[in-house]
Short mmCIF file of C-alpha atoms and ligand atoms in Angstrom, two decimals:
data_model
loop_
_atom_site.label_atom_id
_atom_site.label_comp_id
_atom_site.label_asym_id
_atom_site.label_seq_id
_atom_site.Cartn_x
_atom_site.Cartn_y
_atom_site.Cartn_z
CA MET S 84 -93.37 35.17 -107.75
CA LEU S 85 -93.17 33.21 -111.02
CA ASP S 86 -89.36 33.07 -110.76
CA VAL S 87 -89.64 31.59 -107.26
CA MET S 88 -92.25 29.07 -108.44
CA GLU S 89 -89.97 28.00 -111.28
CA VAL S 90 -86.99 27.49 -108.97
CA THR S 91 -88.81 25.74 -106.12
CA GLY S 92 -91.34 23.64 -108.06
CA PRO S 93 -93.10 21.75 -109.48
CA PRO S 94 -95.39 21.17 -107.68
CA ALA S 95 -96.54 24.44 -106.14
CA ASP S 96 -99.60 25.67 -104.28
CA LEU S 97 -100.88 28.38 -106.61
CA VAL S 98 -102.73 30.14 -103.78
CA GLN S 99 -99.65 30.63 -101.58
CA SER S 100 -97.13 31.11 -104.35
CA PHE S 101 -99.05 33.38 -106.74
CA ALA S 102 -102.70 34.26 -106.12
CA LEU S 103 -102.39 35.53 -102.55
CA PRO S 104 -98.96 37.26 -102.60
CA ILE S 105 -99.57 39.43 -105.69
CA PRO S 106 -102.61 41.43 -104.51
CA SER S 107 -101.23 41.45 -100.95
CA MET S 108 -97.93 43.00 -102.06
CA VAL S 109 -99.68 45.54 -104.27
CA ILE S 110 -102.09 46.76 -101.60
CA CYS S 111 -99.32 46.82 -98.96
CA GLU S 112 -97.19 49.01 -101.17
CA LEU S 113 -100.07 51.33 -102.07
CA LEU S 114 -101.28 51.73 -98.48
CA GLY S 115 -97.91 51.67 -96.73
CA VAL S 116 -98.56 48.44 -94.80
CA PRO S 117 -95.45 46.31 -94.07
CA TYR S 118 -95.63 43.19 -96.27
CA SER S 119 -93.82 41.33 -93.51
CA ASP S 120 -97.11 41.51 -91.53
CA ARG S 121 -98.95 39.50 -94.20
CA ALA S 122 -99.30 36.23 -92.31
CA GLU S 123 -101.28 37.87 -89.51
CA PHE S 124 -103.52 40.12 -91.63
CA GLN S 125 -104.24 37.40 -94.21
CA GLU S 126 -105.23 34.95 -91.48
CA ARG S 127 -107.54 37.47 -89.77
CA SER S 128 -109.18 38.42 -93.09
CA ILE S 129 -110.06 34.77 -93.72
CA THR S 130 -111.38 34.19 -90.18
CA ARG S 131 -113.58 37.33 -90.21
CA PHE S 132 -115.65 35.98 -93.06
CA ASP S 133 -115.44 32.26 -92.35
CA GLY S 134 -118.94 30.89 -91.80
CA THR S 135 -117.53 27.72 -90.20
CA CYS S 136 -116.08 29.74 -87.27
CA ASP S 137 -118.25 30.77 -84.34
CA MET S 138 -119.23 34.43 -84.12
CA ARG S 139 -116.97 35.13 -81.14
CA THR S 140 -113.88 34.00 -83.12
CA ARG S 141 -114.94 36.03 -86.14
CA LEU S 142 -115.54 39.18 -84.10
CA ALA S 143 -112.19 38.69 -82.35
CA ALA S 144 -110.49 38.53 -85.77
CA GLN S 145 -112.27 41.73 -86.78
CA ALA S 146 -111.24 43.46 -83.55
CA GLY S 147 -107.66 42.25 -84.12
CA SER S 148 -107.67 43.75 -87.63
CA LEU S 149 -108.90 47.11 -86.33
CA LYS S 150 -106.34 47.07 -83.52
CA TYR S 151 -103.58 46.31 -86.00
CA MET S 152 -104.70 49.22 -88.20
CA ALA S 153 -104.94 51.53 -85.16
CA ARG S 154 -101.24 50.84 -84.41
CA LEU S 155 -100.35 51.52 -88.03
CA VAL S 156 -102.35 54.77 -88.14
CA ALA S 157 -100.61 55.93 -84.96
CA ALA S 158 -97.23 55.16 -86.58
CA LYS S 159 -98.23 57.12 -89.71
CA ARG S 160 -99.36 60.07 -87.60
CA ALA S 161 -95.95 60.09 -85.90
CA ASP S 162 -94.00 59.64 -89.13
CA PRO S 163 -96.08 59.93 -92.34
CA ASP S 164 -94.60 58.25 -95.44
CA ASP S 165 -95.53 58.77 -99.11
CA ALA S 166 -97.95 55.84 -99.39
CA LEU S 167 -101.74 56.33 -99.16
CA LEU S 168 -102.24 56.30 -95.38
CA GLY S 169 -99.20 58.53 -94.78
CA THR S 170 -100.35 60.93 -97.50
CA LEU S 171 -103.87 61.09 -96.03
CA VAL S 172 -102.37 61.87 -92.62
CA ARG S 173 -100.06 64.54 -93.99
CA ASP S 174 -102.56 66.27 -96.31
CA TYR S 175 -105.84 65.77 -94.43
CA GLY S 176 -104.73 64.66 -90.98
CA SER S 177 -106.58 67.42 -89.16
CA GLU S 178 -109.86 66.71 -91.01
CA ILE S 179 -109.92 62.91 -90.64
CA ASP S 180 -110.04 61.40 -87.17
CA ASP S 181 -108.33 58.14 -86.27
CA ARG S 182 -111.54 56.11 -86.30
CA GLU S 183 -112.19 57.04 -89.93
CA LEU S 184 -108.57 56.48 -90.96
CA ILE S 185 -108.58 53.06 -89.32
CA GLY S 186 -111.81 52.20 -91.18
CA ILE S 187 -110.38 53.33 -94.52
CA GLY S 188 -107.12 51.44 -93.99
CA ASP S 189 -108.86 48.28 -92.80
CA LEU S 190 -111.37 48.17 -95.67
CA LEU S 191 -108.73 48.85 -98.33
CA LEU S 192 -106.31 46.27 -96.91
CA LEU S 193 -109.05 43.65 -96.72
CA GLY S 194 -110.70 44.48 -100.07
CA GLY S 195 -107.29 44.84 -101.68
CA HIS S 196 -106.08 41.30 -101.11
CA GLU S 197 -108.97 38.92 -100.29
CA THR S 198 -111.12 39.36 -103.36
CA THR S 199 -108.48 39.61 -106.07
CA SER S 200 -106.52 36.64 -104.71
CA ASN S 201 -109.65 34.47 -104.91
CA MET S 202 -110.23 35.66 -108.46
CA LEU S 203 -106.67 34.78 -109.46
CA ALA S 204 -106.85 31.29 -107.93
CA LEU S 205 -110.39 30.40 -109.05
CA GLY S 206 -109.88 32.03 -112.44
CA THR S 207 -106.75 29.95 -113.07
CA LEU S 208 -108.59 26.81 -111.95
CA PHE S 209 -111.45 27.61 -114.34
CA LEU S 210 -109.03 28.17 -117.24
CA LEU S 211 -107.15 24.93 -116.57
CA GLU S 212 -110.43 23.03 -116.50
CA ASN S 213 -111.66 24.80 -119.64
CA PRO S 214 -108.54 24.94 -121.82
CA GLU S 215 -110.42 26.25 -124.86
CA HIS S 216 -110.19 29.71 -123.18
CA ILE S 217 -106.46 29.57 -122.38
CA ALA S 218 -105.24 31.10 -125.65
CA ALA S 219 -107.45 34.18 -125.13
CA ALA S 220 -106.40 34.46 -121.46
CA ARG S 221 -102.70 34.25 -122.37
CA ASP S 222 -102.99 37.11 -124.89
CA PRO S 223 -102.87 40.59 -123.29
CA TYR S 224 -105.03 41.87 -126.18
CA SER S 225 -107.91 39.49 -125.52
CA VAL S 226 -107.60 38.87 -121.79
CA ASP S 227 -110.04 41.73 -120.92
CA GLY S 228 -113.05 39.72 -122.14
CA ILE S 229 -111.88 36.72 -120.12
CA VAL S 230 -111.44 38.87 -116.99
CA GLU S 231 -114.92 40.41 -117.26
CA GLU S 232 -116.58 37.06 -117.85
CA LEU S 233 -114.63 35.44 -114.99
CA LEU S 234 -115.77 38.27 -112.72
CA ARG S 235 -119.40 37.59 -113.63
CA TYR S 236 -119.17 33.83 -113.76
CA LEU S 237 -117.29 33.35 -110.49
CA SER S 238 -118.77 36.29 -108.50
CA VAL S 239 -116.27 35.87 -105.66
CA VAL S 240 -118.04 38.39 -103.41
CA GLN S 241 -121.09 36.37 -102.44
CA SER S 242 -123.11 39.16 -100.85
CA GLY S 243 -122.82 42.88 -100.34
CA VAL S 244 -122.84 44.74 -97.05
CA PRO S 245 -126.40 44.55 -95.65
CA ARG S 246 -128.56 47.59 -96.46
CA VAL S 247 -131.43 48.95 -94.34
CA ALA S 248 -134.59 50.26 -96.05
CA ARG S 249 -135.11 53.92 -95.11
CA GLU S 250 -138.73 53.87 -96.26
CA ASN S 251 -141.44 51.37 -97.24
CA LEU S 252 -140.93 50.26 -100.81
CA ILE S 253 -141.70 47.62 -103.39
CA LEU S 254 -138.59 46.12 -105.00
CA ALA S 255 -139.03 43.64 -107.86
CA GLY S 256 -142.57 42.96 -106.65
CA GLN S 257 -141.42 42.33 -103.08
CA GLU S 258 -142.81 44.49 -100.30
CA ILE S 259 -140.08 45.83 -98.02
CA LYS S 260 -140.85 47.75 -94.86
CA ARG S 261 -138.88 50.65 -93.45
CA GLY S 262 -136.08 49.38 -91.20
CA GLU S 263 -135.92 45.93 -92.79
CA ARG S 264 -132.55 44.58 -93.86
CA LEU S 265 -131.66 43.63 -97.40
CA LEU S 266 -128.85 41.40 -98.51
CA CYS S 267 -128.02 41.25 -102.20
CA SER S 268 -126.64 38.02 -103.64
CA PHE S 269 -124.21 39.00 -106.39
CA PRO S 270 -123.84 35.44 -107.77
CA SER S 271 -127.65 35.15 -108.16
CA ALA S 272 -127.81 38.48 -109.96
CA ASN S 273 -124.90 37.53 -112.20
CA HIS S 274 -126.55 34.23 -113.12
CA ASP S 275 -130.02 35.71 -113.62
CA GLU S 276 -131.25 34.95 -117.13
CA ALA S 277 -133.18 38.23 -117.14
CA LEU S 278 -129.89 40.14 -117.00
CA THR S 279 -127.56 37.71 -118.77
CA PRO S 280 -129.07 35.43 -121.41
CA ASP S 281 -127.61 31.91 -121.34
CA ALA S 282 -125.96 32.81 -118.04
CA ALA S 283 -124.62 29.32 -117.31
CA HIS S 284 -122.48 29.54 -120.44
CA PHE S 285 -119.01 31.14 -120.14
CA ASP S 286 -118.82 33.64 -122.98
CA PRO S 287 -115.90 36.11 -122.97
CA THR S 288 -117.40 38.01 -125.93
CA ARG S 289 -120.49 39.14 -123.98
CA LYS S 290 -121.14 42.82 -123.69
CA THR S 291 -123.67 42.66 -120.86
CA ALA S 292 -122.85 44.44 -117.60
CA HIS S 293 -122.32 42.38 -114.43
CA LEU S 294 -122.60 43.04 -110.71
CA ALA S 295 -119.37 41.43 -109.51
CA PHE S 296 -118.18 44.83 -108.26
CA GLY S 297 -121.59 45.84 -106.91
CA HIS S 298 -123.64 48.78 -108.17
CA GLY S 299 -124.35 52.42 -107.39
CA ILE S 300 -122.74 54.63 -104.81
CA HIS S 301 -120.87 51.76 -103.14
CA TYR S 302 -119.51 50.35 -106.41
CA CYS S 303 -116.11 48.77 -105.69
CA LEU S 304 -113.45 51.43 -105.24
CA GLY S 305 -110.72 48.96 -106.18
CA ALA S 306 -112.29 47.70 -109.44
CA PRO S 307 -109.72 49.34 -111.76
CA LEU S 308 -106.84 48.02 -109.64
CA ALA S 309 -108.29 44.50 -109.49
CA ARG S 310 -108.83 44.54 -113.26
CA ILE S 311 -105.21 45.60 -113.92
CA GLU S 312 -103.89 42.89 -111.61
CA MET S 313 -105.94 40.19 -113.34
CA ARG S 314 -105.16 41.47 -116.85
CA MET S 315 -101.45 41.18 -116.04
CA ALA S 316 -101.45 38.04 -113.89
CA TYR S 317 -103.35 35.55 -116.11
CA PRO S 318 -101.22 36.14 -119.24
CA ALA S 319 -98.03 36.17 -117.12
CA ILE S 320 -98.58 32.78 -115.49
CA LEU S 321 -99.94 31.15 -118.66
CA HIS S 322 -96.94 32.38 -120.64
CA ARG S 323 -94.40 31.26 -118.07
CA PHE S 324 -95.92 27.81 -117.63
CA PRO S 325 -97.56 26.80 -120.93
CA ASP S 326 -98.10 23.27 -119.56
CA LEU S 327 -99.59 24.38 -116.25
CA ARG S 328 -102.04 21.78 -114.90
CA ILE S 329 -103.83 20.89 -111.68
CA ALA S 330 -101.76 18.38 -109.70
CA VAL S 331 -104.74 16.65 -108.04
CA PRO S 332 -108.02 15.25 -109.41
CA SER S 333 -110.60 18.05 -109.84
CA SER S 334 -112.76 16.45 -107.16
CA ASP S 335 -109.92 16.92 -104.61
CA VAL S 336 -109.55 20.67 -105.13
CA ASP S 337 -109.92 22.30 -101.75
CA PHE S 338 -112.64 25.00 -101.76
CA ARG S 339 -113.39 27.24 -98.81
CA PRO S 340 -116.37 25.54 -97.17
CA SER S 341 -118.32 28.65 -96.18
CA SER S 342 -117.27 32.25 -96.58
CA VAL S 343 -118.56 35.59 -97.79
CA PHE S 344 -115.76 35.23 -100.36
CA TYR S 345 -115.87 32.29 -102.75
CA GLY S 346 -112.35 30.89 -102.86
CA LEU S 347 -109.85 28.10 -102.64
CA GLN S 348 -107.85 26.93 -99.62
CA LYS S 349 -105.09 25.74 -101.92
CA LEU S 350 -104.56 24.78 -105.54
CA PRO S 351 -101.76 22.27 -106.17
CA VAL S 352 -100.35 22.75 -109.69
CA GLU S 353 -97.52 21.28 -111.75
CA TRP S 354 -96.02 22.01 -115.17
C1 HEM E 527 -111.82 41.10 -108.14
C2 HEM E 527 -111.68 41.77 -107.05
C3 HEM E 527 -112.79 42.50 -106.34
C4 HEM E 527 -114.13 42.23 -106.28
C5 HEM E 527 -114.89 41.09 -106.97
C6 HEM E 527 -114.73 43.25 -105.44
C7 HEM E 527 -116.09 43.32 -105.15
C8 HEM E 527 -116.67 44.36 -104.46
C9 HEM E 527 -118.09 44.51 -104.27
C10 HEM E 527 -119.16 43.55 -104.78
C11 HEM E 527 -118.30 45.66 -103.57
C12 HEM E 527 -119.65 46.27 -103.19
C13 HEM E 527 -120.14 45.75 -101.88
C14 HEM E 527 -121.51 46.29 -101.55
O1 HEM E 527 -122.11 47.06 -102.30
O2 HEM E 527 -122.01 45.95 -100.47
C15 HEM E 527 -116.99 46.22 -103.29
C16 HEM E 527 -116.78 47.37 -102.56
C17 HEM E 527 -115.52 47.83 -102.22
N1 HEM E 527 -114.30 47.34 -102.64
FE1 HEM E 527 -114.02 45.77 -103.88
N2 HEM E 527 -113.75 44.09 -105.01
C18 HEM E 527 -112.56 43.69 -105.53
C19 HEM E 527 -111.31 44.28 -105.36
C20 HEM E 527 -111.07 45.36 -104.55
C21 HEM E 527 -109.78 45.97 -104.33
C22 HEM E 527 -108.48 45.54 -105.03
C23 HEM E 527 -109.96 46.97 -103.42
C24 HEM E 527 -108.97 47.93 -102.82
C25 HEM E 527 -107.97 48.43 -103.43
C26 HEM E 527 -111.37 47.02 -103.09
C27 HEM E 527 -111.95 47.92 -102.24
C28 HEM E 527 -113.30 48.10 -102.08
C29 HEM E 527 -113.89 49.14 -101.26
C30 HEM E 527 -113.14 50.20 -100.48
C31 HEM E 527 -115.28 48.97 -101.35
C32 HEM E 527 -116.36 49.80 -100.66
C33 HEM E 527 -116.82 50.91 -101.55
C34 HEM E 527 -117.92 51.72 -100.89
O3 HEM E 527 -118.62 51.22 -99.99
O4 HEM E 527 -118.09 52.88 -101.28
N3 HEM E 527 -112.01 46.02 -103.79
N4 HEM E 527 -116.02 45.42 -103.86
#
């Protein structure tokens, strides 16, 4: 991706040329999803969680994603390959029904590209706007601290899947009745002074835990993969383009207006 950027730019849109393709390619290869289908699945993933779209459009995008995965699962059943979905079909095909396989494939494809791509784009934007952290982000030996603090600081997943209380309980002094729904705001938790002292300050040397990948039994399954991608991608791009800079005034950077995932529409860069 960096080679292509170098040949075709500057300028380049960092979202389309780097942040989105890398996690998309990785998850496609792992799952056995054709990368050539990326335009349609990326578009549907954005629409599903876009708060500016009406609910009918969002549900249609979700139904489209499940239909797409149903076709893929049927193809894997007919001719299983060595990637994850094909392997699941071959080794456990009689124990897992299609509905479950479709759910697994859909969640992994979505989780695998949406979140990490937003981290790569927003993380690069943060580093370019705060150049005192670039040296540490460029160095593979110190990038881990930057990655963990970016995860906390940016909290790209804005809220978890809603939970339903199975019994009456008191949580942090709040009375919650059986059957009530709870929605956890990860950015609020990650910026809560009770958990992270001086939370507004970006400090890559912190040792405090964060909730960017959730907590408990539903802790992000892809956390190790996302961490590896970020630990490789930030040093790679900052090495290749030591003079990387944003090609528009900061106030013109195009953020997603309303989504479950905090992210950028595009990020024009030059070098
Ligand atoms: C920086 C990137 C990522 C972030 C910030 C992130 C964040 C999260 C969060 C907050 C949850 C918990 C949601 C909840 O409790 O309601 C979660 C769950 C999950 N994530 Fe990620 N994720 C990332 C990357 C990935 C990747 C790369 C994959 C797939 C390879 C993935 C797959 C999943 C799955 C399958 C779950 C559901 C786990 C379960 O319910 O048991 N995520 N993620």
